[in-house]
Short mmCIF file of C-alpha atoms and ligand atoms in Angstrom, two decimals:
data_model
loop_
_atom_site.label_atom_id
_atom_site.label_comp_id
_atom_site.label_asym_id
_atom_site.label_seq_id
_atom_site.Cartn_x
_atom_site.Cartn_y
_atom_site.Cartn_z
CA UNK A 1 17.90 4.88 8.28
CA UNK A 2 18.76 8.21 10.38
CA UNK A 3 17.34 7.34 14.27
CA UNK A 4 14.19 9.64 13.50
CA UNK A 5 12.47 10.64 9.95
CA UNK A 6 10.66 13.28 9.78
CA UNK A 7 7.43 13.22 7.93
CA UNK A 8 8.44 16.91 6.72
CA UNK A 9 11.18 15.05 5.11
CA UNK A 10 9.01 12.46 3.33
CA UNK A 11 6.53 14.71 2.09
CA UNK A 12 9.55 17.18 0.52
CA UNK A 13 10.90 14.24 -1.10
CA UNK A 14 7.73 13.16 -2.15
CA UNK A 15 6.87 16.50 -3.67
CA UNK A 16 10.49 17.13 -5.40
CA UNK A 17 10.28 13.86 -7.01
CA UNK A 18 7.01 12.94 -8.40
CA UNK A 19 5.77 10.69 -5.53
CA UNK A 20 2.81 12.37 -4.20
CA UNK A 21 1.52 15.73 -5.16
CA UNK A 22 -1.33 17.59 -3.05
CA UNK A 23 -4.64 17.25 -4.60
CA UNK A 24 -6.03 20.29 -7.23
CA UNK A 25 -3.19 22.32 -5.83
CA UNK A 26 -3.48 25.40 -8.57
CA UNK A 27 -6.34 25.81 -6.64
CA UNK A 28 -4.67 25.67 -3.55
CA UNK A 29 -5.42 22.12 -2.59
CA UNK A 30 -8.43 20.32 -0.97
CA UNK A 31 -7.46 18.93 2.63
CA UNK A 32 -6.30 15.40 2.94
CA UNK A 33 -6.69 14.65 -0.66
CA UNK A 34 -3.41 13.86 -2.79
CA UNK A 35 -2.46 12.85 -6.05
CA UNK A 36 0.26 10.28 -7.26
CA UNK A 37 2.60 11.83 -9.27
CA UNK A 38 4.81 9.32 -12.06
CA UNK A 39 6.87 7.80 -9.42
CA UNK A 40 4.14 7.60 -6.67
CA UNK A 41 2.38 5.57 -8.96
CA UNK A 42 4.64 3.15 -10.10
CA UNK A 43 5.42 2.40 -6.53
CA UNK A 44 2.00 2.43 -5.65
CA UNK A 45 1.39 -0.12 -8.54
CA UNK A 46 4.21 -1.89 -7.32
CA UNK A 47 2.71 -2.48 -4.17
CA UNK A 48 -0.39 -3.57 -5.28
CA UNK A 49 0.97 -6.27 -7.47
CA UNK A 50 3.08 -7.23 -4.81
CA UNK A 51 0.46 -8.12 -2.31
CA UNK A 52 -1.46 -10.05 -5.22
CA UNK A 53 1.34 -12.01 -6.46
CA UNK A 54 1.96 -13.32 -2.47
CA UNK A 55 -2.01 -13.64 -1.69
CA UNK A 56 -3.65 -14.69 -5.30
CA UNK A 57 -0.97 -15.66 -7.93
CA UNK A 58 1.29 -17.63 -5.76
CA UNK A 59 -1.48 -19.61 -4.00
CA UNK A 60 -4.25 -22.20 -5.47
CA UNK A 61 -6.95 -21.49 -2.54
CA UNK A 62 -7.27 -17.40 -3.22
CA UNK A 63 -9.25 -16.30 -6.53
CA UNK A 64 -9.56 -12.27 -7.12
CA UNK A 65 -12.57 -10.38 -7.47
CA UNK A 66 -12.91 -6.54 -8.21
CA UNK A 67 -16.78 -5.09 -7.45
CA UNK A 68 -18.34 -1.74 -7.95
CA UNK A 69 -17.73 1.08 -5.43
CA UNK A 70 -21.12 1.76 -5.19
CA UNK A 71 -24.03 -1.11 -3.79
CA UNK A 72 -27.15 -1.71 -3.07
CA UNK A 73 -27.94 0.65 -0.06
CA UNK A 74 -29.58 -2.49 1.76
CA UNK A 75 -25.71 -4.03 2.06
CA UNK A 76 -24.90 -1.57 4.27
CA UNK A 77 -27.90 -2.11 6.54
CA UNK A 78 -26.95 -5.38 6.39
CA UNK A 79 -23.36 -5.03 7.15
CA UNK A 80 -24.21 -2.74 10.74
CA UNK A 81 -22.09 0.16 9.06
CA UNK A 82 -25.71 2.62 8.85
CA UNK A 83 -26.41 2.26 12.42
CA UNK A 84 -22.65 1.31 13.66
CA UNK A 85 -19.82 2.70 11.59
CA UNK A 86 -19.83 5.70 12.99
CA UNK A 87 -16.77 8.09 15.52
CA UNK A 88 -17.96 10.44 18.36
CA UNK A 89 -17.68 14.12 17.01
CA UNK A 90 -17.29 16.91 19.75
CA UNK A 91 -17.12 20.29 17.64
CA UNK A 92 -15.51 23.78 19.86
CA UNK A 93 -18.05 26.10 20.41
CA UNK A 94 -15.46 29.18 20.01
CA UNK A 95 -13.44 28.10 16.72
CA UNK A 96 -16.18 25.34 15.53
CA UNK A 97 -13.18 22.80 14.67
CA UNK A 98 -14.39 19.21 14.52
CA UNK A 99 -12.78 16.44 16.79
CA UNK A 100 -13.13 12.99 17.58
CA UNK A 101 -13.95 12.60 21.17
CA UNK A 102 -12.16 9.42 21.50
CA UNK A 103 -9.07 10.15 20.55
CA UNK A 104 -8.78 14.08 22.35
CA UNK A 105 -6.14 13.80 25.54
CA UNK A 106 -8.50 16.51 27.80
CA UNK A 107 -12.43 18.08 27.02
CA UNK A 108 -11.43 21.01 25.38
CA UNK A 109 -10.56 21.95 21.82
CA UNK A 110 -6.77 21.42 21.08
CA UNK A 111 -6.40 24.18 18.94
CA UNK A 112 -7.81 27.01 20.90
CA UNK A 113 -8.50 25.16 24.29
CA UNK A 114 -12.15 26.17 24.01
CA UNK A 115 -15.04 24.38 25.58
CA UNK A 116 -16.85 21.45 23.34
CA UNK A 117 -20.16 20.02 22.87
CA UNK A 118 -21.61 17.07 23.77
CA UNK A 119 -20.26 14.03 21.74
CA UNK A 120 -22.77 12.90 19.29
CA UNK A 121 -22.66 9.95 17.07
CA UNK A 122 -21.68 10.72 13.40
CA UNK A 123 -21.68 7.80 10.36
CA UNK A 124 -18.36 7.87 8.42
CA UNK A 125 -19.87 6.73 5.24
CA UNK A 126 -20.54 9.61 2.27
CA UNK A 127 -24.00 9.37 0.78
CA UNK A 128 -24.39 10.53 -2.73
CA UNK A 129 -27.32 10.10 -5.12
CA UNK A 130 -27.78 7.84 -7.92
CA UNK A 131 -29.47 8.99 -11.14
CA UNK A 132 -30.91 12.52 -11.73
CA UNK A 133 -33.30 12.80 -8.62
CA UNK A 134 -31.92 13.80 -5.39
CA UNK A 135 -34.28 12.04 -3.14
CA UNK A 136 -33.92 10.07 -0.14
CA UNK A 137 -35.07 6.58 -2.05
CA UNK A 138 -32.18 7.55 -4.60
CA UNK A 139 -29.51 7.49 -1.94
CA UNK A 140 -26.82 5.48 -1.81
CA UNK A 141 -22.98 5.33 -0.43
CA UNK A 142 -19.68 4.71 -1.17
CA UNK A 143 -18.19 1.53 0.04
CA UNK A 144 -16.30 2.39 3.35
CA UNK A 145 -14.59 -0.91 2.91
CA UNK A 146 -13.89 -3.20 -0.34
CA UNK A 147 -14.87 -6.66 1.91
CA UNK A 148 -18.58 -6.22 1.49
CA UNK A 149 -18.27 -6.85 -2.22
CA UNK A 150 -16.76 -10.16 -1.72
CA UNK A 151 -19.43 -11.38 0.81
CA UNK A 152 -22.33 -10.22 -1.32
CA UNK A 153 -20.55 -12.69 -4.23
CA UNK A 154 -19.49 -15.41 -2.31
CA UNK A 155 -22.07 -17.69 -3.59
CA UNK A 156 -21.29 -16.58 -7.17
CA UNK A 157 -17.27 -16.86 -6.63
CA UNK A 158 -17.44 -20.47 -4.88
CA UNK A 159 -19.85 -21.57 -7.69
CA UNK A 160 -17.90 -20.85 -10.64
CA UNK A 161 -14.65 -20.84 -8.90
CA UNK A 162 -15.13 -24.06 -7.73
CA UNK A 163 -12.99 -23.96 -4.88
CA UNK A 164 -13.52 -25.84 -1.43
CA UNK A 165 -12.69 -24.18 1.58
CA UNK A 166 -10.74 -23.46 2.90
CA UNK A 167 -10.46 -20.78 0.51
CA UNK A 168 -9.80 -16.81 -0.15
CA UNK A 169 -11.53 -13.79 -2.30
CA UNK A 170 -9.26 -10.88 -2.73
CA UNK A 171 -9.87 -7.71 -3.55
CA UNK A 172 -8.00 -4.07 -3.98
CA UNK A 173 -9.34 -0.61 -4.49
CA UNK A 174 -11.00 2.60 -3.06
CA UNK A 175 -13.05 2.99 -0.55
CA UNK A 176 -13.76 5.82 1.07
CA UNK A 177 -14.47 7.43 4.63
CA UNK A 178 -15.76 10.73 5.82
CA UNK A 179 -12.78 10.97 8.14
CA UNK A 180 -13.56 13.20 11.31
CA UNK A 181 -9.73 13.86 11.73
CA UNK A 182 -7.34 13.32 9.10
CA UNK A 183 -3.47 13.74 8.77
CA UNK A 184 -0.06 13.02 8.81
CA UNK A 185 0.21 13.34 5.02
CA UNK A 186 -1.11 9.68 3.15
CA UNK A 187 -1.95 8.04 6.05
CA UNK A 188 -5.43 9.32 6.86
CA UNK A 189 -7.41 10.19 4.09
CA UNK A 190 -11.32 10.60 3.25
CA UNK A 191 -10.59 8.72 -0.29
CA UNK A 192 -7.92 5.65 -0.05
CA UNK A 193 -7.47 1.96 -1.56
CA UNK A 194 -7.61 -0.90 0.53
CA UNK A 195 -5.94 -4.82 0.01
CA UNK A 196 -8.52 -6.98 1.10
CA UNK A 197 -8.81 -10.69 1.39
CA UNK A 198 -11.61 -12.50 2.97
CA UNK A 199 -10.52 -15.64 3.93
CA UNK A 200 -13.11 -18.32 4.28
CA UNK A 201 -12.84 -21.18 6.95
CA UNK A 202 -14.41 -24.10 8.80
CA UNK A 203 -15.85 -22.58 12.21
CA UNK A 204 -13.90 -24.62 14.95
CA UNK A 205 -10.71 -24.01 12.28
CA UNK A 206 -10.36 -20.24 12.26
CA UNK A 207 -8.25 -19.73 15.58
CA UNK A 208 -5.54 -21.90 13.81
CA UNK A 209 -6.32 -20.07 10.23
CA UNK A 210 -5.99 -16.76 11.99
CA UNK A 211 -2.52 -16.89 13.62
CA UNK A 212 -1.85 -18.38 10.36
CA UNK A 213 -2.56 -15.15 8.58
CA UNK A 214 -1.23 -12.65 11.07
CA UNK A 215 2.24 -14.69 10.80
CA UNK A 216 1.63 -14.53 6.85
CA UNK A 217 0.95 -10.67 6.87
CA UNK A 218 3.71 -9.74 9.08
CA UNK A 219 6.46 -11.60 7.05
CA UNK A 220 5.22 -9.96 3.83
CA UNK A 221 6.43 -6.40 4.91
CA UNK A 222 9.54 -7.80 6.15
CA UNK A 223 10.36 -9.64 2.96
CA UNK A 224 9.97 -6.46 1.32
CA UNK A 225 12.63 -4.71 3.14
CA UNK A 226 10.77 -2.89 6.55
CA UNK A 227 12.58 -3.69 9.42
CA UNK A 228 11.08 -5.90 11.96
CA UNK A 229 12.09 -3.81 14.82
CA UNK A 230 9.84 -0.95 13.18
CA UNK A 231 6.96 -3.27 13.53
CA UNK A 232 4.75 -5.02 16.00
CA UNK A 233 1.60 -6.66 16.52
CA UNK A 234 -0.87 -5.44 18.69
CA UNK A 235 -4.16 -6.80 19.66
CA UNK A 236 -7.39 -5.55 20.42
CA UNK A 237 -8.94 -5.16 23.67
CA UNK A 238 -12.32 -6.23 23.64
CA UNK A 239 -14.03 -2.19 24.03
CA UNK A 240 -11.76 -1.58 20.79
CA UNK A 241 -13.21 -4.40 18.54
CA UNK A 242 -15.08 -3.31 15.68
CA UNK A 243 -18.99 -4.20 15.46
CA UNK A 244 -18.07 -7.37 12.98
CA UNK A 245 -14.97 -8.65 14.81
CA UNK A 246 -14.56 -11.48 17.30
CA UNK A 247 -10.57 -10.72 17.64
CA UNK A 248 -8.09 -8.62 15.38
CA UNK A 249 -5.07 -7.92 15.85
CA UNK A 250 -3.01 -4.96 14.18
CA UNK A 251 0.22 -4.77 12.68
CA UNK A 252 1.83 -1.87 13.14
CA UNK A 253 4.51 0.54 12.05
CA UNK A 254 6.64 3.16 14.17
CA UNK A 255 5.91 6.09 11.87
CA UNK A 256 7.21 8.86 12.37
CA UNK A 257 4.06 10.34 14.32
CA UNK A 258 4.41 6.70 16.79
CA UNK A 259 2.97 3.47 16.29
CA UNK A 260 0.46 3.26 14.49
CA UNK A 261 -1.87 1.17 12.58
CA UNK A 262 -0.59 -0.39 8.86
CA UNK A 263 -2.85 -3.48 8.63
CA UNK A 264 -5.41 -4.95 10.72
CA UNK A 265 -6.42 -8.64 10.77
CA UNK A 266 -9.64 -9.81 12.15
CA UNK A 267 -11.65 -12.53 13.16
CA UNK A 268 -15.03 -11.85 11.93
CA UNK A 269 -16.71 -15.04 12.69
CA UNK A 270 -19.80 -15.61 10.32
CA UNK A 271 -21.30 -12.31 10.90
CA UNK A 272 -21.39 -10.88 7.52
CA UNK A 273 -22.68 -13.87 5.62
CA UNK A 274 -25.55 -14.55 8.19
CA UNK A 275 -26.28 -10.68 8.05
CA UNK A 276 -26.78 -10.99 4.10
CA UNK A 277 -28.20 -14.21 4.22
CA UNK A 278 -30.76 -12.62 6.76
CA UNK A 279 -31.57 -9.50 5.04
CA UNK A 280 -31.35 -10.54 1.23
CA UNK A 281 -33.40 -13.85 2.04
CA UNK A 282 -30.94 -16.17 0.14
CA UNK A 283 -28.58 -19.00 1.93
CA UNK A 284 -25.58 -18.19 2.48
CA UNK A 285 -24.26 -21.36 3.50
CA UNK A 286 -21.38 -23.84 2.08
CA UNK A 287 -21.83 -27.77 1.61
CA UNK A 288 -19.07 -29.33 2.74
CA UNK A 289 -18.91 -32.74 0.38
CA UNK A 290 -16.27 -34.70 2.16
CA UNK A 291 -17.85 -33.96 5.65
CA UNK A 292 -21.42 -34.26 4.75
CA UNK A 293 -22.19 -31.24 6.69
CA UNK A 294 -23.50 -27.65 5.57
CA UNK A 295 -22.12 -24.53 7.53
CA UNK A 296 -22.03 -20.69 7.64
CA UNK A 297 -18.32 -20.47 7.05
CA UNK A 298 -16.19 -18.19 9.40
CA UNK A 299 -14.29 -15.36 8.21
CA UNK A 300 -10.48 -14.51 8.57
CA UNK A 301 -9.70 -10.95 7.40
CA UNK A 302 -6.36 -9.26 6.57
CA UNK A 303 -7.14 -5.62 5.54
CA UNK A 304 -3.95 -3.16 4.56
CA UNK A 305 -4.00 0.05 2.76
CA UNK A 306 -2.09 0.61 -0.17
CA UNK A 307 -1.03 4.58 0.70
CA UNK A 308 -0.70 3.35 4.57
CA UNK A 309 2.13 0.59 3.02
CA UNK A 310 3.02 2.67 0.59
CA UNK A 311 3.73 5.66 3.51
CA UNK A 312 5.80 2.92 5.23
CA UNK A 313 8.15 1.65 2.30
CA UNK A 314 9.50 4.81 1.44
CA UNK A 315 9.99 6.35 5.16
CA UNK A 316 11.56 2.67 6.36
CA UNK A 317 13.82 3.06 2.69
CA UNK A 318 15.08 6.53 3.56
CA UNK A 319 18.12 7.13 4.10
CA UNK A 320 20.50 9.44 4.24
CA UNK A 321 24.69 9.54 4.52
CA UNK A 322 28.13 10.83 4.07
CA UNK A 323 29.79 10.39 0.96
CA UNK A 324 33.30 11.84 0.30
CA UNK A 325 32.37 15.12 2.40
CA UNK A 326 28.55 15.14 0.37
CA UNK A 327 25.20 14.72 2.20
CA UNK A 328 23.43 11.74 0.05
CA UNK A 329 20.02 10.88 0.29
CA UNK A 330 19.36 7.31 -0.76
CA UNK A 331 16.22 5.86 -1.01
CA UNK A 332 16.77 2.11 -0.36
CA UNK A 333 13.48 0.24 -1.66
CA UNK A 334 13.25 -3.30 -2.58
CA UNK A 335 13.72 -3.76 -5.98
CA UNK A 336 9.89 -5.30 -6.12
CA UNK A 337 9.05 -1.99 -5.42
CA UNK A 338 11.05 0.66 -7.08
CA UNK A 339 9.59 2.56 -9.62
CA UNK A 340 12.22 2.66 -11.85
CA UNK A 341 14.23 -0.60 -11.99
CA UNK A 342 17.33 0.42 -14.11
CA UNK A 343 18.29 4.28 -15.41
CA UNK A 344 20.34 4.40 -18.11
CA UNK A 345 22.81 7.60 -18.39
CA UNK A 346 24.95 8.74 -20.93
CA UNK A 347 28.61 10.24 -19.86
CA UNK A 348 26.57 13.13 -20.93
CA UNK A 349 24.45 14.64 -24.14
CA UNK A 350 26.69 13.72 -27.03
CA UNK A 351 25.97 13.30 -30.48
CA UNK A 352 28.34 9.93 -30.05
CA UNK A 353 26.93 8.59 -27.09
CA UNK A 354 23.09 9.44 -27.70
CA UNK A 355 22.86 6.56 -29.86
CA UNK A 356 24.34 3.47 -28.16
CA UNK A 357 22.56 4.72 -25.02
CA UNK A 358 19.15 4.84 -26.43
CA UNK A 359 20.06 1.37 -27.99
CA UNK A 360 20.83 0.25 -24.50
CA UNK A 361 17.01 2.28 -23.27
CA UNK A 362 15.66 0.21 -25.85
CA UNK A 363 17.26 -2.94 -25.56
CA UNK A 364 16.29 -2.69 -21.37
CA UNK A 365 12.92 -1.29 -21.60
CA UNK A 366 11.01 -3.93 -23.05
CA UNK A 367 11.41 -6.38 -19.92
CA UNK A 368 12.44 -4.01 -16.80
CA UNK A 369 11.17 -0.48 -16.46
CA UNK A 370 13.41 1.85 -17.49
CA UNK A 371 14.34 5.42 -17.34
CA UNK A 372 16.73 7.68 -19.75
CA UNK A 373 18.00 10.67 -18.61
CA UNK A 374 21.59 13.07 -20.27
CA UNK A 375 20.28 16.19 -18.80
CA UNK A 376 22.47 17.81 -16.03
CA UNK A 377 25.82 16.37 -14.51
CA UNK A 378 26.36 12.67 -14.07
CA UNK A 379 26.48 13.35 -10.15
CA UNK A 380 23.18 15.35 -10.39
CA UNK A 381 21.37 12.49 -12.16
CA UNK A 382 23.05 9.95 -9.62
CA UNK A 383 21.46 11.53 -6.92
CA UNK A 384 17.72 11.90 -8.66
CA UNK A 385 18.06 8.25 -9.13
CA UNK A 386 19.18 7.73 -5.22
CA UNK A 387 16.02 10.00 -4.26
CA UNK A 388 13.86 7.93 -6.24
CA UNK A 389 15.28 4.59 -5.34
CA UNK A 390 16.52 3.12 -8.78
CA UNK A 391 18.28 0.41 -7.72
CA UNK A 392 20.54 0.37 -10.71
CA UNK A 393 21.87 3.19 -13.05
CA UNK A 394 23.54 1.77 -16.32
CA UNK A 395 25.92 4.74 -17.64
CA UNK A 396 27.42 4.75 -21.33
CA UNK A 397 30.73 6.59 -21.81
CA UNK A 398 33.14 7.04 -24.23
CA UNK A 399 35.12 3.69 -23.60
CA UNK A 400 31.44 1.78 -24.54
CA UNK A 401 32.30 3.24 -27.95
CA UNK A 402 35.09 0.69 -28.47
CA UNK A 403 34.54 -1.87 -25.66
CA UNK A 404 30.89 -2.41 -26.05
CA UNK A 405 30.53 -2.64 -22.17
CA UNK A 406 29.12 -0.26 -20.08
CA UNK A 407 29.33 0.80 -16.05
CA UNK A 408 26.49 -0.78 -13.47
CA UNK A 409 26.65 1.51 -10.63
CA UNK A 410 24.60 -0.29 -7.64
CA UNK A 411 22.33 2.18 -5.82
CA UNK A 412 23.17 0.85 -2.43
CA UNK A 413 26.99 0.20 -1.84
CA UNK A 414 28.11 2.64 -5.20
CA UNK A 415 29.82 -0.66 -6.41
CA UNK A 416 30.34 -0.47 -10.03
CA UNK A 417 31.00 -3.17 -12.97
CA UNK A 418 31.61 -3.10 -16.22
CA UNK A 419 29.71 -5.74 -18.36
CA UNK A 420 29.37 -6.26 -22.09
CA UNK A 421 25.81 -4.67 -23.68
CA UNK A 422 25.16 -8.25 -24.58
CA UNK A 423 25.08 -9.44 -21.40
CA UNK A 424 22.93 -6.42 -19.28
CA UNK A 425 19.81 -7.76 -19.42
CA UNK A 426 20.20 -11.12 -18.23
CA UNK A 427 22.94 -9.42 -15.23
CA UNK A 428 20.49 -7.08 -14.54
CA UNK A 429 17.13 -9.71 -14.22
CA UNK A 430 19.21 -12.34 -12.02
CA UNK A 431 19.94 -8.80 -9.38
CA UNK A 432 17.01 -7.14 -9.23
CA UNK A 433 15.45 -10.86 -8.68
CA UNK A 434 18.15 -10.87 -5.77
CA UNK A 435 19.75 -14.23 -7.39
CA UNK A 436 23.69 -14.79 -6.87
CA UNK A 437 25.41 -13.56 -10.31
CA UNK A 438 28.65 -14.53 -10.05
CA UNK A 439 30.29 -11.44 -11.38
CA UNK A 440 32.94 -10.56 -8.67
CA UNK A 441 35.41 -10.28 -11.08
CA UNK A 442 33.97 -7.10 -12.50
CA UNK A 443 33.71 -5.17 -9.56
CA UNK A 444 35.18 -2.09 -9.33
CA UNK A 445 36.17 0.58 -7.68
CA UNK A 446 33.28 2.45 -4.65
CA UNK A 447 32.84 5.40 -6.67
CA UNK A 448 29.93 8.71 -5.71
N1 GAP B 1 -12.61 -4.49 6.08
C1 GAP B 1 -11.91 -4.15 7.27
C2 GAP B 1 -11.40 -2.80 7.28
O1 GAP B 1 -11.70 -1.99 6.43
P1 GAP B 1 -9.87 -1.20 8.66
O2 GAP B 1 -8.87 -1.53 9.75
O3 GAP B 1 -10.89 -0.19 8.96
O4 GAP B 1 -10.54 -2.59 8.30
C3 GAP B 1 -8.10 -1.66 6.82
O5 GAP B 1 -9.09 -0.81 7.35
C4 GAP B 1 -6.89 -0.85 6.37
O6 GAP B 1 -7.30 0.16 5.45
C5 GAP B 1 -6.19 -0.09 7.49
O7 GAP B 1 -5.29 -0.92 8.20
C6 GAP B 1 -5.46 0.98 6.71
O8 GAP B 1 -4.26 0.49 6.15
C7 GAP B 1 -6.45 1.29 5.60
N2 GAP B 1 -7.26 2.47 5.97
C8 GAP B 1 -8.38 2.50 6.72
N3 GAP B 1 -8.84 3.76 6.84
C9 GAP B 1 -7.98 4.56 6.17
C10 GAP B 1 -7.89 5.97 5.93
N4 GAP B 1 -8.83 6.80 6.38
N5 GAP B 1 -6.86 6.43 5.20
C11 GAP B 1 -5.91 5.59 4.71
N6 GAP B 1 -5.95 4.25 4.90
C12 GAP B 1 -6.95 3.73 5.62
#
């Protein structure tokens, strides 16, 4: 990775290749919404799966839950996010820009330096209506947070689950917050989608459960290729704890704007289940068989974003370098993530070639996702493939004719082998799996 990448950089590449497009721009966009374009959201898929294959499918004490965006109002009551989820606004009283007070360096406006009002409080949560009457009893919001949904069904989830704690409920999608300040492209938004999991413990257990999951979080971005020296945990002072949260620490990333916040993991004691259990009048409690005992169980709460991770992948996979006198710009992402897993190229449009290499498409696509592209020059499609991070590009030339192999060029050291057709799929599974394949031998030459 060059020392410094600029988010200018990220958002250009972003734009050129299908990643992320700004929101409804014919109509010259709407501010800190964006759209995923075809490659934004296979990575963004990508990423999702990935966190649900390490916290759900690859452990036996996390189930998965997915709950509507909109609740009963009363939750929120419940939860402390109507009277406490809210930032201090100061608006300038020459340009009328908005600002949150806590995070302004001096009291007056940054952009025009003129003098602000009074902080007041204002909630983050956006209200809507539900059903044709726009009236106060008709109100209700859209979840600032996916967790809420889990505690509301954690009685229904432990009794048909039937799992003993300690145990997890996961959860991924949108929530949404009226952002006072937003910015620096994906990574503060009003709409985003959130990878929850709610981790239920013994009280007395969770300090032990919660260094647990911090250690758990943090390795998961490293296994998927950021580089630990680009993160760091950080914990909260006490003034800086959210209304729920006995301790939390953050993980975070050196974007390019600084460190700054990727995933948070809290401690939130048994406040939400006593809140519901409170307001909604039923027990929220768990019977613990082998102790005899019935408690409120404690909470332990890892909370990423999917466009905050999804931010960090690509600007921790960019790259750029010298090859023979060129400028190339290499996207490096882990092969869990890439959106495209293998592109197969022929030499170049040819009424010989077209067939074999749309055999080969065909004979790839049904188990890794696959691209086909013979428009342009070979280089040219090389390098859309770098940008996009393909970790593999398969290319079918004239020799394939008569040989039956064709060329694996690897996206990362421009290796290349040849390898017979028969053989690609099951050389191409055991690499992008990161297994050893033994084929040294067919190494060739570094080529651009
Ligand atoms: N349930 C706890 C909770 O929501 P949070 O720290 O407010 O905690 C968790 O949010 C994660 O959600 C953050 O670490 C971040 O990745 C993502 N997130 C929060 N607000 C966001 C925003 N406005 N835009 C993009 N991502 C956001």
């Amino acid at each position: 990775m060059p020392a410094k990448v600029d988010m200018d950089k990220i958002v250009s590449l972003c734009k050129r290749r299908g990643f992320v497009f700004p929101s409804s721009e014919i109509y010259g966009g709407l501010a800190s919404c964006w759209d995923y374009g075809p490659m934004g959201v296979e990575l963004k898929r990508n990423v999702r799966d990935a966190w649900w294959k390490a916290v759900v499918h690859e452990r036996d004490d996390v189930v998965g839950l997915d709950t509507s965006i909109m609740m009963h109002p009363r939750v929120w009551v419940a939860s402390g996010h109507v009277d406490g989820f809210t930032d201090p606004l100061v608006e300038c009283k020459s340009c009328h820009l908005r600002w949150r007070a806590d995070e302004l360096e001096k009291q007056r406006c940054p952009q025009c330096d003129g003098e602000l009002t009074e902080p007041r409080m204002f909630n983050l949560m956006f209200k809507t209506f539900m059903g044709p009457v726009e009236e106060e009893a008709s109100t209700v919001y859209l979840r600032p947070e996916t967790a809420q949904g889990i505690f509301v069904n954690f009685e229904n989830v432990i009794t048909t689950s039937r799992k003993k704690l300690p145990m997890g409920i996961a959860q991924t999608g949108k929530s949404f917050r009226n952002e006072i300040t937003t910015g620096n492209f994906i990574f503060r938004t009003r709409e985003f989608e959130q990878l929850e999991l709610e981790y239920f413990v013994k009280p007395g257990t969770d300090g032990e459960w919660f260094d647990y999951w911090v250690k758990e979080r943090f390795d998961w971005y490293v296994k998927l290729g950021i580089r630990k020296g680009n993160l760091r945990l950080r914990q909260h002072r006490k003034d800086e704890l959210a209304h729920y949260a006995k301790a939390c620490y953050d993980i975070d990333y050196l974007f390019p704007m600084g460190w700054s916040e990727l995933e948070g993991i809290a401690n939130r004691g048994d406040f939400d289940l006593t809140q519901h259990a409170k307001s909604s009048g039923k027990e929220l409690s768990y019977y613990d068989a082998e102790a005899n005992e019935k408690y409120v169980p404690y909470v332990i709460e890892p909370a990423a974003g999917v466009d905050r991770s999804v931010l960090a992948f690509l600007i921790d996979a960019y790259d750029e370098e010298e090859v023979e006198g060129e400028k190339r710009t290499v996207v490096r992402l882990h092969s869990a993530l890439a959106p495209i897993k293998v592109a197969v190229l022929p030499l170049s449009r040819n009424e010989k070639l077209t067939p074999m290499a749309k055999a080969v498409y065909r004979q790839l696509c049904p188990s890794l996702v696959t691209d086909y592209d013979d428009s342009q020059s070979i280089g040219r499609r090389y390098r859309r493939q770098d940008e996009i991070g393909t970790p593999f590009c398969v290319t079918v030339d004239f020799e394939s004719l008569e040989d039956k192999q064709v060329t694996i060029r690897d996206r990362d050291s421009l290796a290349q082998i040849r390898v017979p057709i028969d053989e690609l799929n099951k050389i191409l599974e055991a690499k992008l799996k990161g297994e050893a394949f033994d084929a040294s031998s067919l190494w060739a030459t570094r080529q651009k």
